[in-house]
mmCIF file of C-alpha atoms and ligand atoms in Angstrom:
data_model
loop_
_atom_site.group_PDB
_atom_site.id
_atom_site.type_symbol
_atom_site.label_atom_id
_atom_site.label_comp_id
_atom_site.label_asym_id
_atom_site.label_seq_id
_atom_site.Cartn_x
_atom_site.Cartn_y
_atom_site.Cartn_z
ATOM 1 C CA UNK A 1 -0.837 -180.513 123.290
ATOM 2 C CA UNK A 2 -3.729 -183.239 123.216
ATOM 3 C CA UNK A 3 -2.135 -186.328 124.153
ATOM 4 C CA UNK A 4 -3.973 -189.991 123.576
ATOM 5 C CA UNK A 5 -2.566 -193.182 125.968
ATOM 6 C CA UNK A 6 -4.170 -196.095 124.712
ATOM 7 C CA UNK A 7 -4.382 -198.433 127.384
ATOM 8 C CA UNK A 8 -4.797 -202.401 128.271
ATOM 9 C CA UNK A 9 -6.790 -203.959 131.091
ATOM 10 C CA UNK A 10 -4.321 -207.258 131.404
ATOM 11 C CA UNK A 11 -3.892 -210.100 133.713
ATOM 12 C CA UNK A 12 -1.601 -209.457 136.519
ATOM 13 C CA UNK A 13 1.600 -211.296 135.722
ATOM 14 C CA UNK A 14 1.343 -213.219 139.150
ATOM 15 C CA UNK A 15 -2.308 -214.654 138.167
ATOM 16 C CA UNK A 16 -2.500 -218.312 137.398
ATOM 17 C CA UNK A 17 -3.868 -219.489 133.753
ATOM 18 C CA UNK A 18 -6.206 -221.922 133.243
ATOM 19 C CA UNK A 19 -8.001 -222.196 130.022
ATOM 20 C CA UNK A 20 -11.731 -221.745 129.699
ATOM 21 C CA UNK A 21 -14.371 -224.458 129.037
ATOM 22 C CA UNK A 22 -14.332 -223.389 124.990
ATOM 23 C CA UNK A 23 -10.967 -224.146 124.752
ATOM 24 C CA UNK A 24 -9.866 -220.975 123.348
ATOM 25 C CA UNK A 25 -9.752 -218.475 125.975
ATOM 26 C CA UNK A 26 -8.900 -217.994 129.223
ATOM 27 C CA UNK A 27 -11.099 -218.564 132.531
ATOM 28 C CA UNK A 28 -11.448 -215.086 133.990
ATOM 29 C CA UNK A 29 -12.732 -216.091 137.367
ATOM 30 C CA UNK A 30 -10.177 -215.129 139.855
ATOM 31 C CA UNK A 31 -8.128 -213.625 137.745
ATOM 32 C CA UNK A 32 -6.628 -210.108 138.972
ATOM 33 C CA UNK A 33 -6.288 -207.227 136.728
ATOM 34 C CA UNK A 34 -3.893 -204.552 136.151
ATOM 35 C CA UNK A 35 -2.675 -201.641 133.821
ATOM 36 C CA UNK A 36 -0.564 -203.396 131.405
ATOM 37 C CA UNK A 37 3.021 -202.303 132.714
ATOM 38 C CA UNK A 38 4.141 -201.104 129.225
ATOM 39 C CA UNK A 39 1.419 -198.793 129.202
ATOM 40 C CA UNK A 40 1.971 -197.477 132.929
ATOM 41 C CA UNK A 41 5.090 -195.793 130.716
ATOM 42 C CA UNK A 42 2.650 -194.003 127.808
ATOM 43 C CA UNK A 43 0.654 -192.621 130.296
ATOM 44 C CA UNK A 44 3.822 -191.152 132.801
ATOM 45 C CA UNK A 45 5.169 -190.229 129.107
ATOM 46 C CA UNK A 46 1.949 -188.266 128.343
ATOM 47 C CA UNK A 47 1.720 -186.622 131.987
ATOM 48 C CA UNK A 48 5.224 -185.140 131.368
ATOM 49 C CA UNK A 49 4.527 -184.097 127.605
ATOM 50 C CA UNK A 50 1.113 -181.968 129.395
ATOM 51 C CA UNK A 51 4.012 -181.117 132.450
ATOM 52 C CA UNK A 52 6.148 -179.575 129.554
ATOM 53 C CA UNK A 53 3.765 -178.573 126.811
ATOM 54 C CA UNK A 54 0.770 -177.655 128.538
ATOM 55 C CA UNK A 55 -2.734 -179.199 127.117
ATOM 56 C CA UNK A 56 -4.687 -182.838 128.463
ATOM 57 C CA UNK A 57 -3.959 -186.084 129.043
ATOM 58 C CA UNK A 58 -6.606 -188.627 127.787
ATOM 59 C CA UNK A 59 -6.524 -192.494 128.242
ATOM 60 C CA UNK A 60 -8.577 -194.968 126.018
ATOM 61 C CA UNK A 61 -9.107 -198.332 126.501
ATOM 62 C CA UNK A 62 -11.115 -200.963 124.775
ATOM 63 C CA UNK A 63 -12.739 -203.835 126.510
ATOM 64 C CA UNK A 64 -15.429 -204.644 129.127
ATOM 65 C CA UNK A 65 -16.826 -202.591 132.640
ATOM 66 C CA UNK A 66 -13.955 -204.245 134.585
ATOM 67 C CA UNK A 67 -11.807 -201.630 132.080
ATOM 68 C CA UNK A 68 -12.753 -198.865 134.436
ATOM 69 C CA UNK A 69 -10.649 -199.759 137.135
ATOM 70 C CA UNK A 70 -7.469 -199.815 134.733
ATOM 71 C CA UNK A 71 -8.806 -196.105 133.338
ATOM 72 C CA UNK A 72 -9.384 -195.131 137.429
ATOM 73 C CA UNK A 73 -5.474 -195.592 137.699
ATOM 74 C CA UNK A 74 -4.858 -193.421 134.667
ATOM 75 C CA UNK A 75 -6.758 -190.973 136.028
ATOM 76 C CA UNK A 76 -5.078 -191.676 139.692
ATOM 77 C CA UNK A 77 -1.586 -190.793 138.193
ATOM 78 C CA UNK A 78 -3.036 -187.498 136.691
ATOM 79 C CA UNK A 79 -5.290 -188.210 133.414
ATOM 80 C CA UNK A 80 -7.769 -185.716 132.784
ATOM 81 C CA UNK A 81 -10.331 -187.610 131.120
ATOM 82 C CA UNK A 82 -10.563 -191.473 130.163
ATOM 83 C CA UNK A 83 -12.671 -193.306 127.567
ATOM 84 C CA UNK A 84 -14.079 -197.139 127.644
ATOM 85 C CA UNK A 85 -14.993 -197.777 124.386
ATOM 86 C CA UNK A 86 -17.380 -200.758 125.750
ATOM 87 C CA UNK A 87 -17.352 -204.181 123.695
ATOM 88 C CA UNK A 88 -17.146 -207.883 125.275
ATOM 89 C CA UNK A 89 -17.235 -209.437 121.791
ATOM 90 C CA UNK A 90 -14.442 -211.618 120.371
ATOM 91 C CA UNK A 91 -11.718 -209.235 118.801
ATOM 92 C CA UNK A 92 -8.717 -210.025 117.524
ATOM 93 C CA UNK A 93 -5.597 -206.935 117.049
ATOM 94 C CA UNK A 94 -7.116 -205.931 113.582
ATOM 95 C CA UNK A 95 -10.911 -205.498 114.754
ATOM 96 C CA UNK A 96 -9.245 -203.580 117.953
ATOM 97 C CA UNK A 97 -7.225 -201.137 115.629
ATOM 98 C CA UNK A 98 -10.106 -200.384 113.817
ATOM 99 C CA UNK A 99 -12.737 -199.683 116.765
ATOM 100 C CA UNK A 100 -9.759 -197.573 118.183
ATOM 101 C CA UNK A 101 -8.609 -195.841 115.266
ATOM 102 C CA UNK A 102 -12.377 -194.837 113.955
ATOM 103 C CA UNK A 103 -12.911 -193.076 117.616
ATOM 104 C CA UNK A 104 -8.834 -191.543 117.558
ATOM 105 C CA UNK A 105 -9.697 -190.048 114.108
ATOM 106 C CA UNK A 106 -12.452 -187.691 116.109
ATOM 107 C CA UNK A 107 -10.497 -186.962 119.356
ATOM 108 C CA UNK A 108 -7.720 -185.488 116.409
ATOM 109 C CA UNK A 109 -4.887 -185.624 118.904
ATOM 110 C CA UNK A 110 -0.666 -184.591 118.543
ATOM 111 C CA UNK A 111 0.487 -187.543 119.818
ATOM 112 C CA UNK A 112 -0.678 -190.714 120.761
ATOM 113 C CA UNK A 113 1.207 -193.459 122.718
ATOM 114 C CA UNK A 114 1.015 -197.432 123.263
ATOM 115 C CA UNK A 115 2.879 -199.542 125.608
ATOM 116 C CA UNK A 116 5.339 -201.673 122.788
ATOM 117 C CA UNK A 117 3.302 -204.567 123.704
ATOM 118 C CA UNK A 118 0.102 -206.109 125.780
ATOM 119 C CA UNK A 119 1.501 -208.701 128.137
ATOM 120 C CA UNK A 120 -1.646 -210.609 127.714
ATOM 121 C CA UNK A 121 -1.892 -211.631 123.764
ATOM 122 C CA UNK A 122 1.720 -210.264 123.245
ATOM 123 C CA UNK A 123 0.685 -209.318 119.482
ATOM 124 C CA UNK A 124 2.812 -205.861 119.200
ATOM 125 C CA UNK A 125 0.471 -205.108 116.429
ATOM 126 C CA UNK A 126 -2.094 -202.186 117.569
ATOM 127 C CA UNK A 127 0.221 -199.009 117.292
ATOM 128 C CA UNK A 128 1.440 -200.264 113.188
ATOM 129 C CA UNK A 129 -2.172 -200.812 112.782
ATOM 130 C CA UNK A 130 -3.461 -197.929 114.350
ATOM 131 C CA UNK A 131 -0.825 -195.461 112.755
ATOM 132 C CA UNK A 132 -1.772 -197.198 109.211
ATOM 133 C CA UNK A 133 -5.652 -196.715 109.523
ATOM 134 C CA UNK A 134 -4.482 -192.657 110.854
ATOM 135 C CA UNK A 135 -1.905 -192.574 108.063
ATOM 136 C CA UNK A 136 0.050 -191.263 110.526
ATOM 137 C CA UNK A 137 4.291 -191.974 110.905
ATOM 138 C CA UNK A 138 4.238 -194.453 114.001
ATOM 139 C CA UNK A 139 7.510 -195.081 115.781
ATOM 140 C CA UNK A 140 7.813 -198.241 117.967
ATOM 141 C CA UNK A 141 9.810 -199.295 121.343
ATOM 142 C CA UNK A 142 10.564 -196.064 122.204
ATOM 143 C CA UNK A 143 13.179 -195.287 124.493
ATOM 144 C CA UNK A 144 14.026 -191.963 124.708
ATOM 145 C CA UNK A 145 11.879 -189.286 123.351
ATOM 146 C CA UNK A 146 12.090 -185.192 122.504
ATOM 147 C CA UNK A 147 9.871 -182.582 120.951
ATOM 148 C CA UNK A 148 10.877 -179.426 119.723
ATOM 149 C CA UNK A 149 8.495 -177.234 117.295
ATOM 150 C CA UNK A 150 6.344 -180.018 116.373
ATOM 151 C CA UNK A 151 9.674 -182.042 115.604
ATOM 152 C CA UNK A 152 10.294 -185.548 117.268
ATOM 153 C CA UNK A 153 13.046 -186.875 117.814
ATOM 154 C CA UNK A 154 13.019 -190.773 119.575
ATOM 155 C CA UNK A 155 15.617 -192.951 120.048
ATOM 156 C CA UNK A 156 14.452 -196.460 119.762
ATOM 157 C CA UNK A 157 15.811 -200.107 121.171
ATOM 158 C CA UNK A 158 17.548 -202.837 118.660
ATOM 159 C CA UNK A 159 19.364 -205.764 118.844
ATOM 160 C CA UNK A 160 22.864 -204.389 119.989
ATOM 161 C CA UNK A 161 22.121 -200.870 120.439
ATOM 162 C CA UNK A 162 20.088 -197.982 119.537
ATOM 163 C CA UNK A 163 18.548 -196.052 116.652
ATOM 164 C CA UNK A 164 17.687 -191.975 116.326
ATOM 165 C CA UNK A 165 15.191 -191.640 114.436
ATOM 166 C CA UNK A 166 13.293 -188.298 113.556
ATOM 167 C CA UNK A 167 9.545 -187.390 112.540
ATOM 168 C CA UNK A 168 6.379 -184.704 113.263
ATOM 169 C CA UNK A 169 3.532 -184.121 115.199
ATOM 170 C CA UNK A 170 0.962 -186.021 114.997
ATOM 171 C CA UNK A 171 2.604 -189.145 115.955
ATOM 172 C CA UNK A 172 1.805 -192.569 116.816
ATOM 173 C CA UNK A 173 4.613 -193.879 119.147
ATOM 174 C CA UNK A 174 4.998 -197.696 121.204
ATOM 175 C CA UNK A 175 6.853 -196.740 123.981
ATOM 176 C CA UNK A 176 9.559 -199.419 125.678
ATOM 177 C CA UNK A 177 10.880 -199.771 129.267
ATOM 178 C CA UNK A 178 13.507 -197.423 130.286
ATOM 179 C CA UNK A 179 11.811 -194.141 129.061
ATOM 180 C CA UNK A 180 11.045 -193.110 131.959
ATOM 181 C CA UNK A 181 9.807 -194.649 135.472
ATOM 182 C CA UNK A 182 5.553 -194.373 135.890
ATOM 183 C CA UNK A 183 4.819 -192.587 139.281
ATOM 184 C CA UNK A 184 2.460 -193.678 141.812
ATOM 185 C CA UNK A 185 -0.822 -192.320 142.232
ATOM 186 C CA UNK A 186 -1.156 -189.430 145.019
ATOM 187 C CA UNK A 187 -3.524 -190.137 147.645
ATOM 188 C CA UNK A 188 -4.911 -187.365 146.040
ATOM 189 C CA UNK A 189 -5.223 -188.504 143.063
ATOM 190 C CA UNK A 190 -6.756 -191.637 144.055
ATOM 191 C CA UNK A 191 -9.455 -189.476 145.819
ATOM 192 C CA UNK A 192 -9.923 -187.098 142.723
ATOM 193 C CA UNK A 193 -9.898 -190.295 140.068
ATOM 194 C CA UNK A 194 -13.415 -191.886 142.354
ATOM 195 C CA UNK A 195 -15.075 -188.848 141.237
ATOM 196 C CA UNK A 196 -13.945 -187.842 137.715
ATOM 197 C CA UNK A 197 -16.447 -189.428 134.846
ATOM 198 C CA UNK A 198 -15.513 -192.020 132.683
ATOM 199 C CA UNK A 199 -17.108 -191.425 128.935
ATOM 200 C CA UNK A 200 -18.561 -194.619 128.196
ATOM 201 C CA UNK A 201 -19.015 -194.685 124.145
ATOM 202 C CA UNK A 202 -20.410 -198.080 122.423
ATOM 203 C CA UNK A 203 -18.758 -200.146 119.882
ATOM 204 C CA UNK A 204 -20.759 -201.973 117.424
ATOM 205 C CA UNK A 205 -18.338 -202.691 114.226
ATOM 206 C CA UNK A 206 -16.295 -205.545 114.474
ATOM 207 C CA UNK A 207 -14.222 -206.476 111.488
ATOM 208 C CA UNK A 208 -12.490 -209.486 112.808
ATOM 209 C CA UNK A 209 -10.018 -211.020 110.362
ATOM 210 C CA UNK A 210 -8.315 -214.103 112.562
ATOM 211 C CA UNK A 211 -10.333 -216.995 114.173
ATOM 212 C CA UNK A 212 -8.506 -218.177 117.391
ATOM 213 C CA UNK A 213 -8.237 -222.170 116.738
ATOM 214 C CA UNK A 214 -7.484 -223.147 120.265
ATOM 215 C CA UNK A 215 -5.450 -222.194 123.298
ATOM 216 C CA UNK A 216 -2.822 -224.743 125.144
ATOM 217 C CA UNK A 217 -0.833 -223.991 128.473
ATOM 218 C CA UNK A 218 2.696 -224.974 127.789
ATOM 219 C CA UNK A 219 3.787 -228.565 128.726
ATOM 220 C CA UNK A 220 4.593 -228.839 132.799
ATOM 221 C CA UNK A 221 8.231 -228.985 133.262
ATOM 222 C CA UNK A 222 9.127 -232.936 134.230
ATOM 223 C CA UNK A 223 10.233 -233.698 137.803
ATOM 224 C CA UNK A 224 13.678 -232.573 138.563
ATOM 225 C CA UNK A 225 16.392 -235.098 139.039
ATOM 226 C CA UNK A 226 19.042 -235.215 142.435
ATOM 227 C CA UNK A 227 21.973 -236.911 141.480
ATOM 228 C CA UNK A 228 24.032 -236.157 144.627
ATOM 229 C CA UNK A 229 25.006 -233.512 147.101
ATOM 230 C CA UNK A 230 28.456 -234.501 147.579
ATOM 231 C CA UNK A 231 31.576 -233.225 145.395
ATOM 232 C CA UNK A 232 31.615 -236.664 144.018
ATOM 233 C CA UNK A 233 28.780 -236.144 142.027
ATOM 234 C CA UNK A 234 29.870 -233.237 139.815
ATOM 235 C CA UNK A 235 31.938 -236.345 137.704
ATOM 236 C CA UNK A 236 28.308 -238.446 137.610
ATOM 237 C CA UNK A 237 26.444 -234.944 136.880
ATOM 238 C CA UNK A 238 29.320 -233.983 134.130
ATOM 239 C CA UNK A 239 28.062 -237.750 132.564
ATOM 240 C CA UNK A 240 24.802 -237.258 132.408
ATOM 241 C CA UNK A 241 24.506 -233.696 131.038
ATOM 242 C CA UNK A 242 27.007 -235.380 128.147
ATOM 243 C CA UNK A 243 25.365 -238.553 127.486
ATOM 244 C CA UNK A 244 21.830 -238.191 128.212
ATOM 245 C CA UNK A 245 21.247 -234.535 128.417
ATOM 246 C CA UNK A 246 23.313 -234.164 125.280
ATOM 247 C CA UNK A 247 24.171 -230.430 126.096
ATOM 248 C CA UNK A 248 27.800 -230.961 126.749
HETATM 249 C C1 FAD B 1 -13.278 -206.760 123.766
HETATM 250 C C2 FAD B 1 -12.138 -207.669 123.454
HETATM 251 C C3 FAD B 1 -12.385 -209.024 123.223
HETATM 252 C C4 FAD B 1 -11.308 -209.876 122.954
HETATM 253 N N1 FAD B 1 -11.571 -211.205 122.727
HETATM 254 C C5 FAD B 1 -10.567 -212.040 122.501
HETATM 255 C C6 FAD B 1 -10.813 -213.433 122.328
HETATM 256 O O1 FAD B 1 -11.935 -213.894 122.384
HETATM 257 N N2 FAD B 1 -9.742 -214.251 122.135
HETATM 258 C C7 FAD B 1 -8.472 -213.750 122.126
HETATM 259 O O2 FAD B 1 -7.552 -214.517 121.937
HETATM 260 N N3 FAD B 1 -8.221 -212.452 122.244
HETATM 261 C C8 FAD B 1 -9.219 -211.582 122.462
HETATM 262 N N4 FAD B 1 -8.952 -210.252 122.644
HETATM 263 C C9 FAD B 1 -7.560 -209.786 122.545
HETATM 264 C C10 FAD B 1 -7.327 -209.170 121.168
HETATM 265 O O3 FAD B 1 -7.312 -210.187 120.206
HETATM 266 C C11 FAD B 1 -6.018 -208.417 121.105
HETATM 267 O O4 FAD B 1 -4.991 -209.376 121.127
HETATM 268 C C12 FAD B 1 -5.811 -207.404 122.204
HETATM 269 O O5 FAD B 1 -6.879 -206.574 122.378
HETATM 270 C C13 FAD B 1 -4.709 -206.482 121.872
HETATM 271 O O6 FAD B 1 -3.690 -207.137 122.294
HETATM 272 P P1 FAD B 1 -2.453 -207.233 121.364
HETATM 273 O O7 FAD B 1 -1.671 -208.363 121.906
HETATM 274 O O8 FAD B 1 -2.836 -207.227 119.939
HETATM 275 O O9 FAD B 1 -1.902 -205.802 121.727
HETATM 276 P P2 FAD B 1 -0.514 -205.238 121.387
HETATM 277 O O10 FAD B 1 -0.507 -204.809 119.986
HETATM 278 O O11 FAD B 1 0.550 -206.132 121.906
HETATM 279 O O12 FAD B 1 -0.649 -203.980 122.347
HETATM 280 C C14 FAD B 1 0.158 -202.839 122.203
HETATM 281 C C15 FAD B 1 -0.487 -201.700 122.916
HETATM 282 O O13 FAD B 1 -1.790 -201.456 122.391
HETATM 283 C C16 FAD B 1 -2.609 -200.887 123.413
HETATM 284 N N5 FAD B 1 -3.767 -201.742 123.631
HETATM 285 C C17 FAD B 1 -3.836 -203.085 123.634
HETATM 286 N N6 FAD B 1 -5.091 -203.504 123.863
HETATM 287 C C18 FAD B 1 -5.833 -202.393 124.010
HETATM 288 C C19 FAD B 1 -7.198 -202.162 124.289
HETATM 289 N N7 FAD B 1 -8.068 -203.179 124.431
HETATM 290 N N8 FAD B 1 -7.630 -200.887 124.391
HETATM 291 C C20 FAD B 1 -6.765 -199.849 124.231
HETATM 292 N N9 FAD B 1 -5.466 -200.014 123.974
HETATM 293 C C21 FAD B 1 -5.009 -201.260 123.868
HETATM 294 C C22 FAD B 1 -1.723 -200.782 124.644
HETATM 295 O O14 FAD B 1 -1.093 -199.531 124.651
HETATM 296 C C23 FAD B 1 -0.703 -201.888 124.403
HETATM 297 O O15 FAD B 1 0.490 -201.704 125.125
HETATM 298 C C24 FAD B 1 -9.986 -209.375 122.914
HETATM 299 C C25 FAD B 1 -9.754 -208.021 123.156
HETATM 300 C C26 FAD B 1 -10.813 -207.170 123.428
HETATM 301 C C27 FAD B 1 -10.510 -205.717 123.684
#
């Protein structure tokens, strides 16, 4: 089975914002990166699809040089092979899609897997997009997930429960916590990852369709106010929340 994990070089969730000097980015200096946790899942997913079904394992990420150390961890958990298609210029989801789809389309794969979302831009869009441009069936948030004679069979999350749904190889699935828990690179797979080549493959299209306008941080939370530490000021607190607070 030739299994694609499309992967996202993100901002660790502990790293501090600030916006750059354009106004519509972010300031990278001193910024830490990491796999994006939802697509730590694909790729354990994928290892234990090539576990069961035999076949490879290949991750695929879009983005600059610093990409390489998020593809190093694929690798580290057991990828065989990992691919930086290598672009620093403004994208947006669609022109993403596109430069991943028109390099999926040659790789021909069974089954290719996103996280459900990139924690950094938080669009959700790339596997609908991708899966349209493949016109392949594309199943999203992904929690549970079997394949039987080219047969799939996922279970996906919704509000209140959770839906069976059914399709075929090839596949474009988003996978969603709770599928299954990403293992930690061996020590020897660490070691093996430093040596194993990373295909480096340029990307010069870039059919961007939305113009980011500006970027804000979210309003700083006003200074908290102590009304007591006593008993007696539950009654004064109970006032407040009702009067001024207006949420009683
Ligand atoms: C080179 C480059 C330049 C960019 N420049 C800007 C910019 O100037 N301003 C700005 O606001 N945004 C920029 N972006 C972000 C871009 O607009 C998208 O938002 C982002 O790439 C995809 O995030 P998303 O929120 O759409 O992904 P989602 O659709 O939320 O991601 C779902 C899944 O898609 C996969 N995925 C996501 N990104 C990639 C990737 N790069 N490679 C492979 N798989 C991926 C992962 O499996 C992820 O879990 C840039 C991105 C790239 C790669």
């Amino acid at each position: 089975m030739k299994i694609v994990v499309c992967v996202n070089h993100v901002p660790d969730t502990e790293a501090r914002i600030k916006i750059g000097a354009d106004g519509k980015g972010i300031d990278k200096s001193g910024i830490t990166y990491i796999l994006n946790p939802y697509d730590e899942i694909a790729v354990e997913q994928g290892l234990r699809l090539k576990e069961k079904f035999g076949g490879e394992v290949i991750a695929i990420s879009l983005g600059g040089e610093s990409n390489k150390e998020t593809l190093r961890k694929t690798l580290a958990m057991g990828a065989d092979k990992a691919i930086l298609l290598k672009d620093e210029s403004d994208r947006d989801s669609f022109s993403v899609a596109k430069a991943l789809s028109d390099n999926l389309k040659e790789i021909n794969s069974d089954i290719i897997l996103f996280g459900k979302q990139s924690i950094d831009f938080d669009n959700s869009q790339l596997p609908g997009l991708v899966a349209e441009m493949l016109n392949l069936p594309s199943v999203s948030v992904v929690v549970k997930l079997e394949i039987e004679n080219n047969q799939v069979v996922c279970e996906r999350e919704i509000e209140g429960g959770h839906e069976k749904v059914e399709s075929r190889l090839p596949v474009v699935l988003s996978v969603q916590k709770g599928l299954c828990e990403p293992r930690y690179p061996s020590l020897k797979g660490i070691m093996a990852a430093k040596t194993k080549l990373i295909e480096e493959k340029p990307v010069i299209s870039n059919s961007k369709k939305v113009e980011i306008v500006s970027l804000r941080l979210p309003a700083s939370k006003g200074t908290g106010k102590i009304v007591g530490t006593e008993p007696t000021a539950a009654k004064e607190l109970v006032r407040l929340l009702h009067e001024e607070a207006k949420i009683i």
